[in-house]
Short mmCIF file of C-alpha atoms and ligand atoms in Angstrom, two decimals:
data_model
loop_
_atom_site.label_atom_id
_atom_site.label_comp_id
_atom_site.label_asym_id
_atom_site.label_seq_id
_atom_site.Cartn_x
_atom_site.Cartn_y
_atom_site.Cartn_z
CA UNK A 17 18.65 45.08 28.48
CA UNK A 18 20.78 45.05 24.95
CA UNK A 19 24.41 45.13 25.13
CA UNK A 20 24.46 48.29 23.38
CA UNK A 21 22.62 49.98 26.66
CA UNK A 22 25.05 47.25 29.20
CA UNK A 23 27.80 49.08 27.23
CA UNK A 24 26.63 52.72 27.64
CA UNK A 25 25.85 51.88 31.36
CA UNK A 26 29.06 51.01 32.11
CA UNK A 27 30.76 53.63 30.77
CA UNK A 28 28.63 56.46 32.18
CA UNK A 29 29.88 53.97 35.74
CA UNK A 30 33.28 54.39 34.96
CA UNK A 31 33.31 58.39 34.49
CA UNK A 32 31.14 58.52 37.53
CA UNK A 33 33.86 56.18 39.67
CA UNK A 34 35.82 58.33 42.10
CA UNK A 35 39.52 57.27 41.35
CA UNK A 36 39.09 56.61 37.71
CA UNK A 37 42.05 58.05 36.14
CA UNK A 38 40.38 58.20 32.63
CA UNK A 39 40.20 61.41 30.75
CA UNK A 40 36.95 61.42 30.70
CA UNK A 41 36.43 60.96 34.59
CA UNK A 42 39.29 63.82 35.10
CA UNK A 43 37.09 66.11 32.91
CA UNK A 44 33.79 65.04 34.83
CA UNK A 45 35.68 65.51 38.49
CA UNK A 46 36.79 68.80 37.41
CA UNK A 47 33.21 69.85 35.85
CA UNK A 48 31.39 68.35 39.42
CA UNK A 49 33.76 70.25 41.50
CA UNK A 50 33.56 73.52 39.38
CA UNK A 51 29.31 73.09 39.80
CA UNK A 52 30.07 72.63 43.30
CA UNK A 53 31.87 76.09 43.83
CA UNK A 54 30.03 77.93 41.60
CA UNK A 55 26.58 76.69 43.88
CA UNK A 56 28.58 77.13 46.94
CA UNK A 57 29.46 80.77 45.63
CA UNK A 58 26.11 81.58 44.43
CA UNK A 59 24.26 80.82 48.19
CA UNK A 60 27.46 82.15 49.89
CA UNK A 61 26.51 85.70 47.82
CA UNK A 62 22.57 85.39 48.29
CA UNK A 63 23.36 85.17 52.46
CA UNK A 64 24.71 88.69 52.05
CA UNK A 65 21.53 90.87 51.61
CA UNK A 66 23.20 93.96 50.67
CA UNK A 67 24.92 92.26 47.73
CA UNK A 68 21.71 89.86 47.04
CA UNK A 69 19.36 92.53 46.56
CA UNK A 70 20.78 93.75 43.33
CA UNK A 71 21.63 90.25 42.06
CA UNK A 72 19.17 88.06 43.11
CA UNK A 73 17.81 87.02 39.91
CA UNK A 74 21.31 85.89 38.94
CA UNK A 75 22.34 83.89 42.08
CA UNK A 76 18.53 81.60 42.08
CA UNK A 77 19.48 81.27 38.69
CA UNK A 78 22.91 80.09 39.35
CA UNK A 79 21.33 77.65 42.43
CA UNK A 80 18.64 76.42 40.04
CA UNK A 81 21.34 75.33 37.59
CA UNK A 82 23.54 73.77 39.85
CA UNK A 83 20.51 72.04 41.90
CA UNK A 84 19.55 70.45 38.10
CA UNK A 85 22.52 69.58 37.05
CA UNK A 86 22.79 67.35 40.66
CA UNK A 87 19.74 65.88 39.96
CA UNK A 88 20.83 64.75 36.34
CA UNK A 89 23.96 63.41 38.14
CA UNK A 90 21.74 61.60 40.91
CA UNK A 91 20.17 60.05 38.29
CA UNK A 92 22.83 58.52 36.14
CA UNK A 93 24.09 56.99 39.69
CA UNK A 94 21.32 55.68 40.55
CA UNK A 95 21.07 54.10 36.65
CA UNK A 96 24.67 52.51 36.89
CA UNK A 97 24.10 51.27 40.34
CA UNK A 98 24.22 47.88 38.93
CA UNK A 99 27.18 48.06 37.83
CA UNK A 100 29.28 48.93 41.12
CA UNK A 101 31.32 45.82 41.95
CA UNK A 102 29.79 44.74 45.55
CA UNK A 103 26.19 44.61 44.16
CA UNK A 104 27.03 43.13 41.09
CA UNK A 105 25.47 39.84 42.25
CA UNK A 106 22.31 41.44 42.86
CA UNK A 107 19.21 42.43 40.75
CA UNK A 108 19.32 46.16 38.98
CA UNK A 109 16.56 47.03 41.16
CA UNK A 110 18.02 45.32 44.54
CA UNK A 111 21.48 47.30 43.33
CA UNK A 112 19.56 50.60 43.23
CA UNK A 113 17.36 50.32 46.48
CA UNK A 114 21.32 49.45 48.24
CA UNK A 115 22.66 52.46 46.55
CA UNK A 116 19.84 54.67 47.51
CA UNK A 117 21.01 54.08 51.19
CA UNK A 118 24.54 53.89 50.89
CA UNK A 119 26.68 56.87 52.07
CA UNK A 120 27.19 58.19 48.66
CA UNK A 121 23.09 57.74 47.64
CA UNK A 122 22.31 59.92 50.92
CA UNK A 123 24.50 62.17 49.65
CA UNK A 124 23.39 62.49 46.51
CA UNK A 125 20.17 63.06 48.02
CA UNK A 126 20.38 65.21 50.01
CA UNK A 127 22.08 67.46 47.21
CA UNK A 128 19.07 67.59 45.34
CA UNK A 129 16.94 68.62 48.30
CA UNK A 130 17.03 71.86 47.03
CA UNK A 131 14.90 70.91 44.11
CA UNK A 132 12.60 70.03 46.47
CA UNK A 133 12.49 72.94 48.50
CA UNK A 134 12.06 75.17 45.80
CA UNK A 135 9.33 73.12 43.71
CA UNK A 136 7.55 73.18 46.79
CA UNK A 137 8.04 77.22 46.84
CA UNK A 138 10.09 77.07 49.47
CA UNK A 139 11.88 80.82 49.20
CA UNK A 140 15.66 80.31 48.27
CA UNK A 141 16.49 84.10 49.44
CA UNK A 142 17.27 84.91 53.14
CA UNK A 143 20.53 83.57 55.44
CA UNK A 144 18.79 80.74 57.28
CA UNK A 145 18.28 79.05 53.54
CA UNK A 146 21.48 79.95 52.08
CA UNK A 147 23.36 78.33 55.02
CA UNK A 148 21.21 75.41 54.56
CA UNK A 149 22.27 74.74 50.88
CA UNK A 150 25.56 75.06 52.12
CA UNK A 151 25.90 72.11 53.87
CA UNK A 152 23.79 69.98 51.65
CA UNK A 153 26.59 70.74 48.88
CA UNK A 154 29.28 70.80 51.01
CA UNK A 155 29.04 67.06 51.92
CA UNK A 156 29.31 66.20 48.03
CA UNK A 157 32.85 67.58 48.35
CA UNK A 158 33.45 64.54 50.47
CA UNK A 159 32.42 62.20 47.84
CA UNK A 160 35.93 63.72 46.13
CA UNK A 161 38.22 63.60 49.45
CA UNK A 162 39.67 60.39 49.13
CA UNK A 163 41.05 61.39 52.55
CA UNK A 164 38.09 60.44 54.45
CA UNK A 165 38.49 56.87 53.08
CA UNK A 166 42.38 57.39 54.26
CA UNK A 167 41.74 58.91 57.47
CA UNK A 168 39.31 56.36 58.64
CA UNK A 169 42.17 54.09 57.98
CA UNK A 170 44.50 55.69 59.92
CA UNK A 171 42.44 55.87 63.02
CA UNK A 172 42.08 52.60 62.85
CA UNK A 173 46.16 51.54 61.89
CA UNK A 174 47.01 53.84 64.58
CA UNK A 175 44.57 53.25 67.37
CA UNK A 176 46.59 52.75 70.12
CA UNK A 177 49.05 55.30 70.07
CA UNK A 178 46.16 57.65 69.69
CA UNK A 179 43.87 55.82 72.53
CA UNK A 180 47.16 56.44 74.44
CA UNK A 181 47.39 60.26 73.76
CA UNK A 182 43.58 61.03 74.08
CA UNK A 183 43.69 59.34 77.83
CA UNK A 184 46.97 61.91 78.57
CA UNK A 185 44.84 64.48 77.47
CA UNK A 186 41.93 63.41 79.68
CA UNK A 187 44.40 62.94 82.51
CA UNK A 188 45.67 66.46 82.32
CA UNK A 189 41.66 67.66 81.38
CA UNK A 190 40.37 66.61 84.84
CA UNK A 191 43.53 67.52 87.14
CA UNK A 192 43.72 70.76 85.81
CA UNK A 193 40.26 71.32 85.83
CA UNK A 194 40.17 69.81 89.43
CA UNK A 195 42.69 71.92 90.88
CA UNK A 196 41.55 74.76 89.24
CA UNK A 197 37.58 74.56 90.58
CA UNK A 198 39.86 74.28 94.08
CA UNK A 199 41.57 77.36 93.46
CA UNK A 200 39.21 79.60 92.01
CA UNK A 201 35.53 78.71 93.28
CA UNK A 202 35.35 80.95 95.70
CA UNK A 203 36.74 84.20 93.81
CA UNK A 204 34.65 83.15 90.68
CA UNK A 205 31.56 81.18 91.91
CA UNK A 206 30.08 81.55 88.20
CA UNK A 207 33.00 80.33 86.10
CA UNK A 208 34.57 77.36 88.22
CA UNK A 209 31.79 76.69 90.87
CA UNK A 210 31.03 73.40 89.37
CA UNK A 211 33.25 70.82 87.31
CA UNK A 212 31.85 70.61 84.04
CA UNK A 213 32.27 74.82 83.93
CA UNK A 214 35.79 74.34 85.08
CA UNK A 215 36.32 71.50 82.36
CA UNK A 216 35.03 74.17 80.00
CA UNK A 217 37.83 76.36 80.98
CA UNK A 218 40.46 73.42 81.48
CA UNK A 219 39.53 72.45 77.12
CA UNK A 220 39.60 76.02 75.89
CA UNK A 221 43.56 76.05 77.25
CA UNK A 222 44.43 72.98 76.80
CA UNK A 223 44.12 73.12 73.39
CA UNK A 224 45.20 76.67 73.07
CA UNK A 225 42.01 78.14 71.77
CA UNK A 226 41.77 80.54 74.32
CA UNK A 227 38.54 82.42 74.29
CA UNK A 228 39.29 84.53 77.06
CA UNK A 229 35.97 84.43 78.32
CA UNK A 230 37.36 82.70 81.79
CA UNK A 231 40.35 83.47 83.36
CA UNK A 232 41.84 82.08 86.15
CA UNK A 233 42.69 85.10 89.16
CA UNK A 234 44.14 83.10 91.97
CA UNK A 235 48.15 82.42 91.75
CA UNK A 236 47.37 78.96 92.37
CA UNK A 237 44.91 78.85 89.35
CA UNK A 238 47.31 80.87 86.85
CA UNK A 239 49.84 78.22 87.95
CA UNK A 240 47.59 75.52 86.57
CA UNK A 241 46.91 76.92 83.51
CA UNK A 242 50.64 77.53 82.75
CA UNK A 243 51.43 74.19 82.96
CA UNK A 244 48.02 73.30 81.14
CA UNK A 245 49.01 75.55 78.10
CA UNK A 246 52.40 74.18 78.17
CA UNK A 247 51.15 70.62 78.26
CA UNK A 248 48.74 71.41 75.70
CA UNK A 249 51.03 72.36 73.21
CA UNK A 250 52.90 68.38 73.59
CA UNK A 251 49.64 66.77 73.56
CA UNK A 252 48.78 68.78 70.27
CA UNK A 253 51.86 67.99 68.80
CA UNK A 254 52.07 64.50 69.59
CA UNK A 255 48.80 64.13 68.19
CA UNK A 256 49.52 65.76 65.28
CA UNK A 257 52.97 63.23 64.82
CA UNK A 258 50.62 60.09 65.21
CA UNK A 259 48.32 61.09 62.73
CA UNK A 260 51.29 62.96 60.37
CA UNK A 261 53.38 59.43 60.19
CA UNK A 262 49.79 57.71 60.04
CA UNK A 263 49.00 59.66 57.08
CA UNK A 264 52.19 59.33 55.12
CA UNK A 265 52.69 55.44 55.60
CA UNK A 266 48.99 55.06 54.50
CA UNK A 267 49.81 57.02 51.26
CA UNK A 268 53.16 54.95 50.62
CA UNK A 269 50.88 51.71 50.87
CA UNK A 270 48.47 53.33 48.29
CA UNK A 271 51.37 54.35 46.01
CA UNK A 272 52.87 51.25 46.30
CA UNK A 273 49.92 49.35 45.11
CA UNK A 274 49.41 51.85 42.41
CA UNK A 275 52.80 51.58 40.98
CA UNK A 276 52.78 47.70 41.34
CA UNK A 277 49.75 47.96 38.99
CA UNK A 278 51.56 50.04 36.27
CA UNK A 279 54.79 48.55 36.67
CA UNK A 280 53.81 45.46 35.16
CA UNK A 281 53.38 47.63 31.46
CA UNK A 282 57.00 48.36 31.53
CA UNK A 283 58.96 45.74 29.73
CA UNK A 284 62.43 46.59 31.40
CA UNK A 285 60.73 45.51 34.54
CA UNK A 286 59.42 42.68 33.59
CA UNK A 287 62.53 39.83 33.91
CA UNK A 288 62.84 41.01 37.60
CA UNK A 289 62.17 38.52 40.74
CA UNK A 290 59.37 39.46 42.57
CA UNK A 291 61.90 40.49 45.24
CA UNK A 292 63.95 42.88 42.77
CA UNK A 293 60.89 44.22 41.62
CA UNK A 294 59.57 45.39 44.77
CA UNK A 295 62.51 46.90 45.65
CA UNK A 296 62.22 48.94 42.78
CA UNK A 297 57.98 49.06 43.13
CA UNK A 298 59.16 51.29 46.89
CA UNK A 299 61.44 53.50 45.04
CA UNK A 300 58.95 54.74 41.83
CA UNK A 301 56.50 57.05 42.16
CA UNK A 302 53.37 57.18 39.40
CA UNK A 303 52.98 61.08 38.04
CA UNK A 304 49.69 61.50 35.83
CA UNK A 305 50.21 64.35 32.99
CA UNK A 306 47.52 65.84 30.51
CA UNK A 307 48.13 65.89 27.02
CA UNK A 308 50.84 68.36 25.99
CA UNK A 309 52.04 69.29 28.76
CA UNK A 310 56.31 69.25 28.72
CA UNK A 311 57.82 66.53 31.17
CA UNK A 312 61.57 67.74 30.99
CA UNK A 313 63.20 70.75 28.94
CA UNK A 314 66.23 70.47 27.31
CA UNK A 315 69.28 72.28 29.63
CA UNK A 316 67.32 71.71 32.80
CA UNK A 317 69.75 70.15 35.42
CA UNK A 318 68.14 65.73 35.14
CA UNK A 319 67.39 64.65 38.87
CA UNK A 320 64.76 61.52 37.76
CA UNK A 321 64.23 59.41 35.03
CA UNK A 322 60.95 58.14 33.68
CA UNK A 323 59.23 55.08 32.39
CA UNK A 324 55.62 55.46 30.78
CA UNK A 325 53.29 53.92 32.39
CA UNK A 326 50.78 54.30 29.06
CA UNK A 327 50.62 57.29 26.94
CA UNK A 328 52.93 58.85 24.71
CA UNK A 329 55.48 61.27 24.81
CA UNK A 330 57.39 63.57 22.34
CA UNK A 331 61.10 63.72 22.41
CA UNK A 332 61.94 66.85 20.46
CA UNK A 333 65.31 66.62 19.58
CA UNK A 334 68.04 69.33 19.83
CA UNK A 335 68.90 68.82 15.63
CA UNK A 336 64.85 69.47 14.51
CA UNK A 337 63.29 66.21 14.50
CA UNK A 338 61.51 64.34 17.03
CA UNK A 339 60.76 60.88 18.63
CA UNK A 340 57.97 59.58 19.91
CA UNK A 341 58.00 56.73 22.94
CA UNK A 342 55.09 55.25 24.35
CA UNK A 343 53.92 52.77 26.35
CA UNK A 344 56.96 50.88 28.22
CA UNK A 345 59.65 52.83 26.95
CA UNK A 346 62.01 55.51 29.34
CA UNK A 347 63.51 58.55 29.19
CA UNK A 348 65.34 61.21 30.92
CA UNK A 349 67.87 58.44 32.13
CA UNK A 350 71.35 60.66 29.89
CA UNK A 351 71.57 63.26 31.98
CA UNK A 352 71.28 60.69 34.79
CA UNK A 353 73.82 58.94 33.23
CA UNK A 354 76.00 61.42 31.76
CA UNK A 355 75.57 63.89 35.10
CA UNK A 356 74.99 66.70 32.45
CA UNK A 357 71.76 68.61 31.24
CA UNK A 358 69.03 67.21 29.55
CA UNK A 359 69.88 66.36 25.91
CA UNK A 360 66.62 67.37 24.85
CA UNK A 361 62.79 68.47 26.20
CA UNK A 362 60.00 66.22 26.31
CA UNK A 363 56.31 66.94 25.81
CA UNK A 364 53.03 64.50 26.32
CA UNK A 365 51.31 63.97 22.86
CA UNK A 366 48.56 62.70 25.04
CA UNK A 367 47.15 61.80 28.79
CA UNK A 368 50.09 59.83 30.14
CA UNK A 369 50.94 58.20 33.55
CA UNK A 370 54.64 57.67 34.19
CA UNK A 371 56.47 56.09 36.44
CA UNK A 372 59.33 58.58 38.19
CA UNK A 373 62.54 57.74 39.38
CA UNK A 374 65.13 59.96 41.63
CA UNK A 375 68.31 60.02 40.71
CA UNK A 376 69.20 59.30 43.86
CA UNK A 377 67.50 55.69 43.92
CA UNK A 378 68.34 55.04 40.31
CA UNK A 379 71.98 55.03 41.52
CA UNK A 380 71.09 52.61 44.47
CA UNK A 381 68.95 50.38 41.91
CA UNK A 382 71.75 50.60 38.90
CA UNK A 383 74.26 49.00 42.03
CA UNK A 384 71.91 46.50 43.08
CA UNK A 385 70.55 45.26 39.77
CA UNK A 386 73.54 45.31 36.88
CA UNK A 387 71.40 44.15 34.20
CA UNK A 388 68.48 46.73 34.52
CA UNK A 389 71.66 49.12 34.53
CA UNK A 390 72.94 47.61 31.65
CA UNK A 391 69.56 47.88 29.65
CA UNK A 392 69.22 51.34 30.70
CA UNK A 393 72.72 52.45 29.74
CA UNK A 394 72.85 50.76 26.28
CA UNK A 395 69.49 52.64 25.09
CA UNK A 396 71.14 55.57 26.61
CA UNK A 397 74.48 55.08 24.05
CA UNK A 398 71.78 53.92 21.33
CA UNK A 399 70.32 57.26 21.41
CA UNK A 400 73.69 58.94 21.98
CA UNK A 401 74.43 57.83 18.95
CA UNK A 402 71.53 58.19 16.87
CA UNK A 403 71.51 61.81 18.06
CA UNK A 404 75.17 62.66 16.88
CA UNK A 405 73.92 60.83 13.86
CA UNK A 406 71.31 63.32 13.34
CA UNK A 407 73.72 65.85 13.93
CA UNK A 408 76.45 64.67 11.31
CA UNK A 409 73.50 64.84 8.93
CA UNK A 410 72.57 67.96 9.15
P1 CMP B 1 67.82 63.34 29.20
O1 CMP B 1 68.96 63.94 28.48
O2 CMP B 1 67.93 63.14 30.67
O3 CMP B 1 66.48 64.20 28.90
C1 CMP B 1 65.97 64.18 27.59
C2 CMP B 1 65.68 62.75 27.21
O4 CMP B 1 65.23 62.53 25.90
C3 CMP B 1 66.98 61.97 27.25
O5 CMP B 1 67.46 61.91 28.53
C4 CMP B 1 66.54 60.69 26.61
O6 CMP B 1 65.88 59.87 27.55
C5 CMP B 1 65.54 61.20 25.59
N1 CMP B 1 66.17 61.14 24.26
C6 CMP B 1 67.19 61.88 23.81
N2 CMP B 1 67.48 61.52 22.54
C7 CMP B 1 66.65 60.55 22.18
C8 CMP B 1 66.44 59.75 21.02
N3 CMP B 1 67.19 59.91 19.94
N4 CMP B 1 65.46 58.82 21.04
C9 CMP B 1 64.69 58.65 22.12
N5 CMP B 1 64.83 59.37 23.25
C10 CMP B 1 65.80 60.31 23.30
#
């Protein structure tokens, strides 16, 4: 293989990787998902025959589209396989037969499936086919819910508080269900005459669904299912607490890693301890921005600062002119500062990541750490100054 193809491999890998935060991969992401909904859309249309009948040219056009443009995608995976970092110590072809099986390979596959189907004249009109495409495409959407990875790692963080809710809820499932086959057997032989029927009924309350499709008669059963709706609602929401704190401290790991990454491009940062700096690493947050797209605008009450990650940014200047900072440098720390308005609005020149800071925990940080304080508020003056400078001039 020449380096010239090793080169273009990897790059097609890195536009294809799921977290890439490249422009490129953004503009790929957003062109996938787009292709998704538009498919979706189109076999979501053709399962309504009274509005498929006039347009069903259109929508098989739209599904053959999509379907290709999944294939070309399979393809380039299946190309750049080699170059994902757990089969990198295998053979290209070794890399691609692993891929082909992985989660994302089936996935991929199964995507395509409609090529299949309709090469092999399988008819893409009707419900029963539309509904079928639906699924097949739906599961790519996972492929770009980083939440699945997340969740999977919550259930496991959090096992035991949710093994411990999950065996109250089978508690309550069984004694309610229990008492309620005692109660109401004999009025409703059909509904509660067995367990598993009465469990039926005991699951639709307890978790509030409520069909309505069995109903207790006897006092004694309406009892029970008072206190099962009641009881319901706790479970519910104490499941929905374990996996709601789950959830957040996951995402505070992740964004601590991430900003431990980028924090190491910003110069300020870079005399701190380890000890300082992950003080500081819990307290920033990283914000990804497009090109021109305006940070801060002048007058706006301040209530963070930022330090850019990479990128650039335009400071344009209440007198005319403008500066440009990039890569390392701050801003938005005067009206921090100086508790007053911003002195002036700021604009990416291109993609930029930055690094946010609330007010509220640059205050805490300035207390802790003089000299980071220090730096901050002499660039601050610097500017001050160069500003009423400007101003003189003019
Ligand atoms: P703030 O006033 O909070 O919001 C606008 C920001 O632009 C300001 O903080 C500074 O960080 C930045 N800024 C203002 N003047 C200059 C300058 N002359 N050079 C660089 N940055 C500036």
């Amino acid at each position: 293989m020449t380096a010239a193809s090793k080169k273009l491999r990897w790059q097609v890998f890195s536009v294809l990787r799921p977290s890439e935060p490249s422009p490129a991969a953004r503009r790929w992401r957003t062109f996938h998902l787009t292709v998704l909904a538009v498919g979706l859309l189109a076999v979501i249309l053709l399962s309504i025959d009274e509005f498929a009948s006039g347009h069903r040219v259109y929508l098989r056009g739209a599904i053959w589209i999509v379907t290709i443009i999944f294939l070309v995608e399979y393809l380039a995976r299946l190309w750049v396989a080699p170059e994902i970092p757990a089969y990198v110590d295998k053979s290209p072809t070794r890399a691609r037969l692993h891929w082909i099986v992985s989660l994302p390979g089936l996935i991929g596959l199964l995507a395509i499936m409609p090529v299949v189907m309709m090469t092999g004249g399988y008819s893409i009109s009707g419900a029963d086919t539309a509904s079928v495409f639906c699924i097949l495409w739906i599961l790519k959407l996972g492929l770009h819910a980083p939440a699945f990875g997340t969740l999977a790692r919550v259930i496991s963080n959090e096992r035991a508080p949710i093994a411990s809710v999950l065996i109250v809820f089978a508690i309550l499932l069984m004694a309610a269900a229990t008492a309620a086959h005692m109660f109401e057997r004999v009025k409703q032989p059909e509904a509660f005459g067995n367990l598993p029927n009465a469990m039926w009924w005991a699951v639709v309350t307890l978790t509030t669904t409520g069909y309505g499709d069995v109903v207790p008669l006897t006092a004694g059963g309406r009892m029970i299912g008072s206190l099962l709706m009641i009881s319901g609602i706790a479970v519910l929401a104490l499941m929905t607490g374990v996996l709601a704190t789950g959830f957040a401290q996951e995402e505070r790991r992740r964004e601590y890693l991430r900003v431990w990454d980028q924090v190491s491009r910003v110069p300020i940062f870079a005399s701190l301890g380890v000890v300082t700096l992950s003080e500081i690493v819990g307290k920033l947050r990283t914000r990804y921005y497009p090109a021109h797209v305006t940070v801060l605008r002048r007058g706006d009450p301040g209530d963070s600062m930022f330090f850019i990650s990479n990128g650039e940014v335009e400071v344009r200047l209440p007198t005319g002119g403008s500066v440009r900072l990039d890569d390392g440098a701050f801003f938005g720390e005067m009206a921090l500062l100086n508790r007053q308005p911003r002195a002036a609005s700021v604009a990416t020149t291109r993609p930029t990541t930055l690094l946010v800071l609330y007010a509220s925990d640059f205050y805490e940080i300035a207390s802790h750490i003089p000299a980071l304080a220090e730096a901050v508020e002499n660039e601050a003056k610097r500017r001050r100054e160069e500003n009423l400078g400007r101003e003189g001039k003019r």
